């Protein structure tokens, strides 16, 4: 790791981070661990102030200044840097012909999603702003999943715009560090791993093998699957109900969908 800056702390990754690191290195083409948010803004947007806002959030959260060392050590380590400079990639396409703007934006988002993070050296957060018209902007925010989850991105986005409003009004945003991730790692390392393993073994006792989609052998294409992509939209009423279930269960909407998918597979396989 060759970053000329001051290291604030070094500690072990969590088991989940170790798993993400392993799979990221095993398949360097996967986009599974990229969290990408695309926000559409109507009105005036000061890109410099937005950049300062994101920098204030990076200063606030240690995890956003973290890299991972794994090549020259026995066990992977996460390294928190004391400071990390961040720049917004700004593109102004307001002068393009109208029929070229949307294709440009779609192409940019796709290419951006294909850009890999170097976990050892890159800042694992990036942002781009595309100015479509005088008062129409897109903000593309990318995070590596090894830092944060989907639930956290909404919190980060909200804090970025809180900081943005403060700076627009000449107020310095709050940069006080809150619950550094190292506190969680310290708590995790004090837990009884054998006891936890015993608990989960008992919890899943009696579960059958993996519940997969039933398959059949396609003799023509020598494949066990046939598939097609179906796109659909959920109305506001159903979406609100799903969000209510998630809130009551203290999980994300994604987790609710995973549970629904599990029930579907269970019924297809006639299994528990």
PDB file of C-alpha atoms in Angstrom:
ATOM      1  CA  UNK A   1       0.000   0.000   0.000  1.00  0.00           C
ATOM      2  CA  UNK A   2       1.742   3.149  -1.174  1.00  0.00           C
ATOM      3  CA  UNK A   3      -0.361   6.044   0.018  1.00  0.00           C
ATOM      4  CA  UNK A   4       1.632   9.032   1.272  1.00  0.00           C
ATOM      5  CA  UNK A   5      -0.557   9.999   4.160  1.00  0.00           C
ATOM      6  CA  UNK A   6      -0.929   9.475   7.890  1.00  0.00           C
ATOM      7  CA  UNK A   7      -2.423   6.177   9.040  1.00  0.00           C
ATOM      8  CA  UNK A   8      -4.965   6.631  11.810  1.00  0.00           C
ATOM      9  CA  UNK A   9      -5.566   2.989  12.646  1.00  0.00           C
ATOM     10  CA  UNK A  10      -5.119  -0.629  11.564  1.00  0.00           C
ATOM     11  CA  UNK A  11      -7.395  -3.474  12.615  1.00  0.00           C
ATOM     12  CA  UNK A  12      -8.918  -6.762  11.451  1.00  0.00           C
ATOM     13  CA  UNK A  13     -11.812  -6.838   9.001  1.00  0.00           C
ATOM     14  CA  UNK A  14     -15.115  -8.310  10.113  1.00  0.00           C
ATOM     15  CA  UNK A  15     -15.981 -11.842   8.893  1.00  0.00           C
ATOM     16  CA  UNK A  16     -18.425 -10.298   6.396  1.00  0.00           C
ATOM     17  CA  UNK A  17     -15.719  -7.964   5.064  1.00  0.00           C
ATOM     18  CA  UNK A  18     -13.332 -10.917   4.744  1.00  0.00           C
ATOM     19  CA  UNK A  19     -15.949 -12.747   2.662  1.00  0.00           C
ATOM     20  CA  UNK A  20     -16.519  -9.743   0.396  1.00  0.00           C
ATOM     21  CA  UNK A  21     -12.763  -9.294  -0.004  1.00  0.00           C
ATOM     22  CA  UNK A  22     -12.315 -12.971  -0.894  1.00  0.00           C
ATOM     23  CA  UNK A  23     -15.062 -12.986  -3.532  1.00  0.00           C
ATOM     24  CA  UNK A  24     -13.947  -9.616  -4.946  1.00  0.00           C
ATOM     25  CA  UNK A  25     -10.459 -11.029  -5.510  1.00  0.00           C
ATOM     26  CA  UNK A  26     -11.743 -14.341  -6.855  1.00  0.00           C
ATOM     27  CA  UNK A  27     -13.851 -12.633  -9.526  1.00  0.00           C
ATOM     28  CA  UNK A  28     -12.456  -9.278 -10.594  1.00  0.00           C
ATOM     29  CA  UNK A  29     -15.240  -8.798 -13.148  1.00  0.00           C
ATOM     30  CA  UNK A  30     -18.220  -8.948 -10.794  1.00  0.00           C
ATOM     31  CA  UNK A  31     -20.316  -5.859 -10.102  1.00  0.00           C
ATOM     32  CA  UNK A  32     -22.021  -7.563  -7.163  1.00  0.00           C
ATOM     33  CA  UNK A  33     -20.186  -5.424  -4.608  1.00  0.00           C
ATOM     34  CA  UNK A  34     -20.717  -2.052  -6.241  1.00  0.00           C
ATOM     35  CA  UNK A  35     -23.436   0.083  -4.655  1.00  0.00           C
ATOM     36  CA  UNK A  36     -24.481   2.730  -7.169  1.00  0.00           C
ATOM     37  CA  UNK A  37     -26.989   5.513  -6.505  1.00  0.00           C
ATOM     38  CA  UNK A  38     -28.291   7.813  -9.246  1.00  0.00           C
ATOM     39  CA  UNK A  39     -29.984  10.987  -7.991  1.00  0.00           C
ATOM     40  CA  UNK A  40     -31.781  13.451 -10.253  1.00  0.00           C
ATOM     41  CA  UNK A  41     -31.655  17.076  -9.139  1.00  0.00           C
ATOM     42  CA  UNK A  42     -33.888  19.858 -10.454  1.00  0.00           C
ATOM     43  CA  UNK A  43     -32.673  23.382  -9.771  1.00  0.00           C
ATOM     44  CA  UNK A  44     -29.270  24.928  -9.264  1.00  0.00           C
ATOM     45  CA  UNK A  45     -26.453  22.695  -8.018  1.00  0.00           C
ATOM     46  CA  UNK A  46     -23.100  24.037  -6.855  1.00  0.00           C
ATOM     47  CA  UNK A  47     -20.658  21.230  -7.642  1.00  0.00           C
ATOM     48  CA  UNK A  48     -17.851  22.700  -5.523  1.00  0.00           C
ATOM     49  CA  UNK A  49     -20.089  22.862  -2.470  1.00  0.00           C
ATOM     50  CA  UNK A  50     -21.286  19.296  -3.166  1.00  0.00           C
ATOM     51  CA  UNK A  51     -17.646  18.169  -3.262  1.00  0.00           C
ATOM     52  CA  UNK A  52     -16.971  19.929   0.050  1.00  0.00           C
ATOM     53  CA  UNK A  53     -20.089  18.279   1.501  1.00  0.00           C
ATOM     54  CA  UNK A  54     -18.922  14.789   0.529  1.00  0.00           C
ATOM     55  CA  UNK A  55     -15.458  15.549   1.924  1.00  0.00           C
ATOM     56  CA  UNK A  56     -17.054  16.555   5.233  1.00  0.00           C
ATOM     57  CA  UNK A  57     -18.840  13.174   5.412  1.00  0.00           C
ATOM     58  CA  UNK A  58     -15.615  11.324   4.574  1.00  0.00           C
ATOM     59  CA  UNK A  59     -13.953  13.261   7.392  1.00  0.00           C
ATOM     60  CA  UNK A  60     -16.833  12.303   9.715  1.00  0.00           C
ATOM     61  CA  UNK A  61     -16.768   8.532   9.091  1.00  0.00           C
ATOM     62  CA  UNK A  62     -13.576   6.487   9.483  1.00  0.00           C
ATOM     63  CA  UNK A  63     -14.958   3.677   7.332  1.00  0.00           C
ATOM     64  CA  UNK A  64     -15.036   5.996   4.282  1.00  0.00           C
ATOM     65  CA  UNK A  65     -11.272   6.547   4.661  1.00  0.00           C
ATOM     66  CA  UNK A  66     -10.498   2.836   4.803  1.00  0.00           C
ATOM     67  CA  UNK A  67      -8.401   0.621   2.517  1.00  0.00           C
ATOM     68  CA  UNK A  68      -7.585  -3.077   2.720  1.00  0.00           C
ATOM     69  CA  UNK A  69      -4.113  -4.620   2.788  1.00  0.00           C
ATOM     70  CA  UNK A  70      -3.923  -8.299   1.891  1.00  0.00           C
ATOM     71  CA  UNK A  71      -0.898  -9.051  -0.324  1.00  0.00           C
ATOM     72  CA  UNK A  72       2.063  -8.775   2.070  1.00  0.00           C
ATOM     73  CA  UNK A  73       0.418  -9.775   5.341  1.00  0.00           C
ATOM     74  CA  UNK A  74      -0.595 -13.094   6.889  1.00  0.00           C
ATOM     75  CA  UNK A  75      -4.102 -11.869   7.566  1.00  0.00           C
ATOM     76  CA  UNK A  76      -5.961  -9.080   5.709  1.00  0.00           C
ATOM     77  CA  UNK A  77      -6.094  -5.782   7.559  1.00  0.00           C
ATOM     78  CA  UNK A  78      -8.155  -2.645   7.117  1.00  0.00           C
ATOM     79  CA  UNK A  79      -6.236   0.601   7.280  1.00  0.00           C
ATOM     80  CA  UNK A  80      -7.920   3.878   8.227  1.00  0.00           C
ATOM     81  CA  UNK A  81      -6.261   6.989   6.847  1.00  0.00           C
ATOM     82  CA  UNK A  82      -6.333  10.200   8.845  1.00  0.00           C
ATOM     83  CA  UNK A  83      -7.250  12.256   5.768  1.00  0.00           C
ATOM     84  CA  UNK A  84      -8.519  11.438   2.292  1.00  0.00           C
ATOM     85  CA  UNK A  85      -9.020  14.009  -0.479  1.00  0.00           C
ATOM     86  CA  UNK A  86     -12.075  13.477  -2.655  1.00  0.00           C
ATOM     87  CA  UNK A  87     -12.910  14.969  -6.061  1.00  0.00           C
ATOM     88  CA  UNK A  88     -16.191  14.994  -7.972  1.00  0.00           C
ATOM     89  CA  UNK A  89     -16.043  14.045 -11.652  1.00  0.00           C
ATOM     90  CA  UNK A  90     -18.075  16.785 -13.382  1.00  0.00           C
ATOM     91  CA  UNK A  91     -19.473  16.500 -16.924  1.00  0.00           C
ATOM     92  CA  UNK A  92     -21.452  19.288 -18.603  1.00  0.00           C
ATOM     93  CA  UNK A  93     -23.531  17.984 -21.537  1.00  0.00           C
ATOM     94  CA  UNK A  94     -25.977  20.883 -21.685  1.00  0.00           C
ATOM     95  CA  UNK A  95     -24.664  21.856 -25.145  1.00  0.00           C
ATOM     96  CA  UNK A  96     -25.222  18.390 -26.640  1.00  0.00           C
ATOM     97  CA  UNK A  97     -28.186  17.914 -29.023  1.00  0.00           C
ATOM     98  CA  UNK A  98     -31.254  16.851 -27.035  1.00  0.00           C
ATOM     99  CA  UNK A  99     -31.462  13.391 -28.624  1.00  0.00           C
ATOM    100  CA  UNK A 100     -27.868  12.630 -27.583  1.00  0.00           C
ATOM    101  CA  UNK A 101     -28.186  13.472 -23.893  1.00  0.00           C
ATOM    102  CA  UNK A 102     -30.030  10.415 -22.572  1.00  0.00           C
ATOM    103  CA  UNK A 103     -27.840   7.934 -24.526  1.00  0.00           C
ATOM    104  CA  UNK A 104     -24.761   9.713 -23.134  1.00  0.00           C
ATOM    105  CA  UNK A 105     -26.111   9.464 -19.586  1.00  0.00           C
ATOM    106  CA  UNK A 106     -27.015   5.775 -19.916  1.00  0.00           C
ATOM    107  CA  UNK A 107     -23.609   5.001 -21.390  1.00  0.00           C
ATOM    108  CA  UNK A 108     -21.849   6.941 -18.632  1.00  0.00           C
ATOM    109  CA  UNK A 109     -23.770   5.119 -15.873  1.00  0.00           C
ATOM    110  CA  UNK A 110     -23.034   1.723 -17.449  1.00  0.00           C
ATOM    111  CA  UNK A 111     -19.324   2.478 -17.897  1.00  0.00           C
ATOM    112  CA  UNK A 112     -19.155   3.857 -14.369  1.00  0.00           C
ATOM    113  CA  UNK A 113     -20.680   0.655 -12.961  1.00  0.00           C
ATOM    114  CA  UNK A 114     -17.958  -1.332 -14.756  1.00  0.00           C
ATOM    115  CA  UNK A 115     -15.110   0.619 -13.150  1.00  0.00           C
ATOM    116  CA  UNK A 116     -13.379  -1.471 -10.532  1.00  0.00           C
ATOM    117  CA  UNK A 117     -12.160  -0.187  -7.167  1.00  0.00           C
ATOM    118  CA  UNK A 118      -8.622  -1.070  -6.108  1.00  0.00           C
ATOM    119  CA  UNK A 119      -9.289  -2.040  -2.494  1.00  0.00           C
ATOM    120  CA  UNK A 120      -5.698  -1.341  -1.446  1.00  0.00           C
ATOM    121  CA  UNK A 121      -5.168   2.125  -2.904  1.00  0.00           C
ATOM    122  CA  UNK A 122      -8.383   3.744  -4.181  1.00  0.00           C
ATOM    123  CA  UNK A 123     -10.709   5.842  -2.131  1.00  0.00           C
ATOM    124  CA  UNK A 124     -13.651   3.431  -2.097  1.00  0.00           C
ATOM    125  CA  UNK A 125     -16.208   6.156  -2.689  1.00  0.00           C
ATOM    126  CA  UNK A 126     -16.665   8.091  -5.907  1.00  0.00           C
ATOM    127  CA  UNK A 127     -19.105  10.608  -7.294  1.00  0.00           C
ATOM    128  CA  UNK A 128     -19.865  12.092 -10.670  1.00  0.00           C
ATOM    129  CA  UNK A 129     -22.165  14.957 -11.585  1.00  0.00           C
ATOM    130  CA  UNK A 130     -23.683  15.312 -15.057  1.00  0.00           C
ATOM    131  CA  UNK A 131     -25.240  18.642 -15.918  1.00  0.00           C
ATOM    132  CA  UNK A 132     -27.988  17.842 -18.399  1.00  0.00           C
ATOM    133  CA  UNK A 133     -29.478  21.327 -18.652  1.00  0.00           C
ATOM    134  CA  UNK A 134     -29.188  24.618 -16.831  1.00  0.00           C
ATOM    135  CA  UNK A 135     -31.270  23.326 -13.920  1.00  0.00           C
ATOM    136  CA  UNK A 136     -31.142  19.543 -14.410  1.00  0.00           C
ATOM    137  CA  UNK A 137     -28.348  17.475 -12.863  1.00  0.00           C
ATOM    138  CA  UNK A 138     -27.588  13.831 -12.154  1.00  0.00           C
ATOM    139  CA  UNK A 139     -25.441  12.737  -9.222  1.00  0.00           C
ATOM    140  CA  UNK A 140     -23.930   9.258  -9.504  1.00  0.00           C
ATOM    141  CA  UNK A 141     -22.608   7.995  -6.157  1.00  0.00           C
ATOM    142  CA  UNK A 142     -20.621   4.751  -5.944  1.00  0.00           C
ATOM    143  CA  UNK A 143     -19.510   2.834  -2.862  1.00  0.00           C
ATOM    144  CA  UNK A 144     -17.806  -0.521  -2.463  1.00  0.00           C
ATOM    145  CA  UNK A 145     -19.975  -2.875  -0.420  1.00  0.00           C
ATOM    146  CA  UNK A 146     -16.978  -3.767   1.763  1.00  0.00           C
ATOM    147  CA  UNK A 147     -17.437  -0.339   3.403  1.00  0.00           C
ATOM    148  CA  UNK A 148     -21.188   0.033   3.751  1.00  0.00           C
ATOM    149  CA  UNK A 149     -24.468  -1.685   2.947  1.00  0.00           C
ATOM    150  CA  UNK A 150     -27.527  -0.523   1.049  1.00  0.00           C
ATOM    151  CA  UNK A 151     -29.227   0.640   4.247  1.00  0.00           C
ATOM    152  CA  UNK A 152     -26.296   2.948   5.027  1.00  0.00           C
ATOM    153  CA  UNK A 153     -26.253   4.625   1.605  1.00  0.00           C
ATOM    154  CA  UNK A 154     -29.523   6.421   2.352  1.00  0.00           C
ATOM    155  CA  UNK A 155     -28.027   7.719   5.611  1.00  0.00           C
ATOM    156  CA  UNK A 156     -24.887   8.895   3.803  1.00  0.00           C
ATOM    157  CA  UNK A 157     -26.910  10.596   1.050  1.00  0.00           C
ATOM    158  CA  UNK A 158     -29.078  12.357   3.626  1.00  0.00           C
ATOM    159  CA  UNK A 159     -26.021  13.604   5.531  1.00  0.00           C
ATOM    160  CA  UNK A 160     -24.363  14.808   2.308  1.00  0.00           C
ATOM    161  CA  UNK A 161     -27.346  17.039   1.517  1.00  0.00           C
ATOM    162  CA  UNK A 162     -27.609  18.204   5.133  1.00  0.00           C
ATOM    163  CA  UNK A 163     -23.971  19.288   4.881  1.00  0.00           C
ATOM    164  CA  UNK A 164     -24.661  20.833   1.462  1.00  0.00           C
ATOM    165  CA  UNK A 165     -27.472  23.003   2.833  1.00  0.00           C
ATOM    166  CA  UNK A 166     -25.290  24.063   5.755  1.00  0.00           C
ATOM    167  CA  UNK A 167     -22.410  25.091   3.496  1.00  0.00           C
ATOM    168  CA  UNK A 168     -24.753  26.945   1.141  1.00  0.00           C
ATOM    169  CA  UNK A 169     -25.830  28.977   4.171  1.00  0.00           C
ATOM    170  CA  UNK A 170     -22.265  29.613   5.294  1.00  0.00           C
ATOM    171  CA  UNK A 171     -22.435  27.159   8.214  1.00  0.00           C
ATOM    172  CA  UNK A 172     -19.690  24.633   8.865  1.00  0.00           C
ATOM    173  CA  UNK A 173     -21.183  21.109   8.795  1.00  0.00           C
ATOM    174  CA  UNK A 174     -20.764  18.742  11.728  1.00  0.00           C
ATOM    175  CA  UNK A 175     -17.653  16.583  11.202  1.00  0.00           C
ATOM    176  CA  UNK A 176     -17.546  14.934  14.634  1.00  0.00           C
ATOM    177  CA  UNK A 177     -16.764  11.223  14.304  1.00  0.00           C
ATOM    178  CA  UNK A 178     -19.665   8.998  15.363  1.00  0.00           C
ATOM    179  CA  UNK A 179     -19.160   5.417  16.549  1.00  0.00           C
ATOM    180  CA  UNK A 180     -16.006   4.514  14.583  1.00  0.00           C
ATOM    181  CA  UNK A 181     -16.156   1.102  12.925  1.00  0.00           C
ATOM    182  CA  UNK A 182     -13.183   0.024  15.029  1.00  0.00           C
ATOM    183  CA  UNK A 183     -15.533   0.038  18.057  1.00  0.00           C
ATOM    184  CA  UNK A 184     -17.658  -2.625  16.383  1.00  0.00           C
ATOM    185  CA  UNK A 185     -14.580  -4.689  15.446  1.00  0.00           C
ATOM    186  CA  UNK A 186     -13.397  -4.484  19.058  1.00  0.00           C
ATOM    187  CA  UNK A 187     -16.807  -5.680  20.294  1.00  0.00           C
ATOM    188  CA  UNK A 188     -16.873  -8.462  17.695  1.00  0.00           C
ATOM    189  CA  UNK A 189     -13.481  -9.813  18.729  1.00  0.00           C
ATOM    190  CA  UNK A 190     -14.657 -10.157  22.331  1.00  0.00           C
ATOM    191  CA  UNK A 191     -17.528 -12.460  21.369  1.00  0.00           C
ATOM    192  CA  UNK A 192     -17.451 -16.212  22.008  1.00  0.00           C
ATOM    193  CA  UNK A 193     -17.153 -17.629  18.464  1.00  0.00           C
ATOM    194  CA  UNK A 194     -17.654 -21.244  19.563  1.00  0.00           C
ATOM    195  CA  UNK A 195     -20.852 -20.341  21.383  1.00  0.00           C
ATOM    196  CA  UNK A 196     -22.110 -18.439  18.332  1.00  0.00           C
ATOM    197  CA  UNK A 197     -21.313 -21.376  16.039  1.00  0.00           C
ATOM    198  CA  UNK A 198     -23.155 -23.745  18.364  1.00  0.00           C
ATOM    199  CA  UNK A 199     -26.184 -21.430  18.397  1.00  0.00           C
ATOM    200  CA  UNK A 200     -26.482 -21.310  14.609  1.00  0.00           C
ATOM    201  CA  UNK A 201     -25.934 -25.059  14.225  1.00  0.00           C
ATOM    202  CA  UNK A 202     -28.832 -25.606  16.612  1.00  0.00           C
ATOM    203  CA  UNK A 203     -30.925 -22.918  14.889  1.00  0.00           C
ATOM    204  CA  UNK A 204     -30.706 -24.528  11.439  1.00  0.00           C
ATOM    205  CA  UNK A 205     -30.856 -28.139  12.651  1.00  0.00           C
ATOM    206  CA  UNK A 206     -33.289 -30.086  10.503  1.00  0.00           C
ATOM    207  CA  UNK A 207     -33.015 -27.796   7.502  1.00  0.00           C
ATOM    208  CA  UNK A 208     -32.734 -29.646   4.230  1.00  0.00           C
ATOM    209  CA  UNK A 209     -30.201 -29.104   1.462  1.00  0.00           C
ATOM    210  CA  UNK A 210     -30.024 -25.884  -0.535  1.00  0.00           C
ATOM    211  CA  UNK A 211     -33.393 -24.812  -1.866  1.00  0.00           C
ATOM    212  CA  UNK A 212     -32.806 -24.152  -5.552  1.00  0.00           C
ATOM    213  CA  UNK A 213     -35.027 -23.756  -8.572  1.00  0.00           C
ATOM    214  CA  UNK A 214     -36.215 -27.128  -9.881  1.00  0.00           C
ATOM    215  CA  UNK A 215     -34.358 -27.898 -13.107  1.00  0.00           C
ATOM    216  CA  UNK A 216     -34.671 -30.160 -16.089  1.00  0.00           C
ATOM    217  CA  UNK A 217     -32.180 -31.252 -18.714  1.00  0.00           C
ATOM    218  CA  UNK A 218     -32.505 -29.390 -22.016  1.00  0.00           C
ATOM    219  CA  UNK A 219     -31.111 -31.966 -24.469  1.00  0.00           C
ATOM    220  CA  UNK A 220     -30.996 -29.497 -27.354  1.00  0.00           C
ATOM    221  CA  UNK A 221     -29.005 -26.739 -25.615  1.00  0.00           C
ATOM    222  CA  UNK A 222     -27.323 -29.041 -23.071  1.00  0.00           C
ATOM    223  CA  UNK A 223     -28.506 -26.739 -20.308  1.00  0.00           C
ATOM    224  CA  UNK A 224     -30.379 -27.306 -17.068  1.00  0.00           C
ATOM    225  CA  UNK A 225     -32.042 -23.893 -17.156  1.00  0.00           C
ATOM    226  CA  UNK A 226     -34.131 -21.727 -19.393  1.00  0.00           C
ATOM    227  CA  UNK A 227     -34.505 -18.120 -18.370  1.00  0.00           C
ATOM    228  CA  UNK A 228     -35.923 -14.816 -19.396  1.00  0.00           C
ATOM    229  CA  UNK A 229     -35.855 -11.346 -17.846  1.00  0.00           C
ATOM    230  CA  UNK A 230     -39.135  -9.836 -16.732  1.00  0.00           C
ATOM    231  CA  UNK A 231     -39.444  -6.222 -15.631  1.00  0.00           C
ATOM    232  CA  UNK A 232     -42.363  -4.965 -13.576  1.00  0.00           C
ATOM    233  CA  UNK A 233     -43.345  -2.049 -11.353  1.00  0.00           C
ATOM    234  CA  UNK A 234     -45.023  -2.169  -7.973  1.00  0.00           C
ATOM    235  CA  UNK A 235     -47.729   0.414  -7.270  1.00  0.00           C
ATOM    236  CA  UNK A 236     -47.427   2.856  -4.370  1.00  0.00           C
ATOM    237  CA  UNK A 237     -49.876   0.960  -2.155  1.00  0.00           C
ATOM    238  CA  UNK A 238     -47.997  -2.352  -2.396  1.00  0.00           C
ATOM    239  CA  UNK A 239     -44.632  -0.598  -2.043  1.00  0.00           C
ATOM    240  CA  UNK A 240     -45.867   1.117   1.127  1.00  0.00           C
ATOM    241  CA  UNK A 241     -46.947  -2.247   2.571  1.00  0.00           C
ATOM    242  CA  UNK A 242     -43.536  -3.780   1.846  1.00  0.00           C
ATOM    243  CA  UNK A 243     -41.833  -0.804   3.492  1.00  0.00           C
ATOM    244  CA  UNK A 244     -44.127  -1.196   6.495  1.00  0.00           C
ATOM    245  CA  UNK A 245     -43.186  -4.885   6.844  1.00  0.00           C
ATOM    246  CA  UNK A 246     -39.502  -3.952   6.625  1.00  0.00           C
ATOM    247  CA  UNK A 247     -39.836  -1.240   9.258  1.00  0.00           C
ATOM    248  CA  UNK A 248     -41.784  -3.485  11.650  1.00  0.00           C
ATOM    249  CA  UNK A 249     -39.202  -6.248  11.223  1.00  0.00           C
ATOM    250  CA  UNK A 250     -36.267  -3.781  11.492  1.00  0.00           C
ATOM    251  CA  UNK A 251     -34.783  -4.976   8.187  1.00  0.00           C
ATOM    252  CA  UNK A 252     -34.323  -3.537   4.695  1.00  0.00           C
ATOM    253  CA  UNK A 253     -36.867  -3.955   1.895  1.00  0.00           C
ATOM    254  CA  UNK A 254     -34.245  -6.082   0.145  1.00  0.00           C
ATOM    255  CA  UNK A 255     -34.355  -8.532   3.069  1.00  0.00           C
ATOM    256  CA  UNK A 256     -38.145  -8.692   2.753  1.00  0.00           C
ATOM    257  CA  UNK A 257     -37.750  -9.643  -0.915  1.00  0.00           C
ATOM    258  CA  UNK A 258     -35.174 -12.292   0.007  1.00  0.00           C
ATOM    259  CA  UNK A 259     -37.715 -13.792   2.418  1.00  0.00           C
ATOM    260  CA  UNK A 260     -40.427 -13.720  -0.262  1.00  0.00           C
ATOM    261  CA  UNK A 261     -38.034 -15.433  -2.695  1.00  0.00           C
ATOM    262  CA  UNK A 262     -37.286 -18.065  -0.051  1.00  0.00           C
ATOM    263  CA  UNK A 263     -41.000 -18.801   0.345  1.00  0.00           C
ATOM    264  CA  UNK A 264     -41.401 -19.109  -3.437  1.00  0.00           C
ATOM    265  CA  UNK A 265     -38.477 -21.565  -3.662  1.00  0.00           C
ATOM    266  CA  UNK A 266     -39.835 -23.514  -0.713  1.00  0.00           C
ATOM    267  CA  UNK A 267     -43.167 -24.003  -2.477  1.00  0.00           C
ATOM    268  CA  UNK A 268     -41.614 -24.899  -5.832  1.00  0.00           C
ATOM    269  CA  UNK A 269     -39.479 -27.539  -4.118  1.00  0.00           C
ATOM    270  CA  UNK A 270     -42.138 -28.741  -1.669  1.00  0.00           C
ATOM    271  CA  UNK A 271     -39.586 -28.313   1.117  1.00  0.00           C
ATOM    272  CA  UNK A 272     -39.291 -26.544   4.474  1.00  0.00           C
TER     273      UNK A 272
END
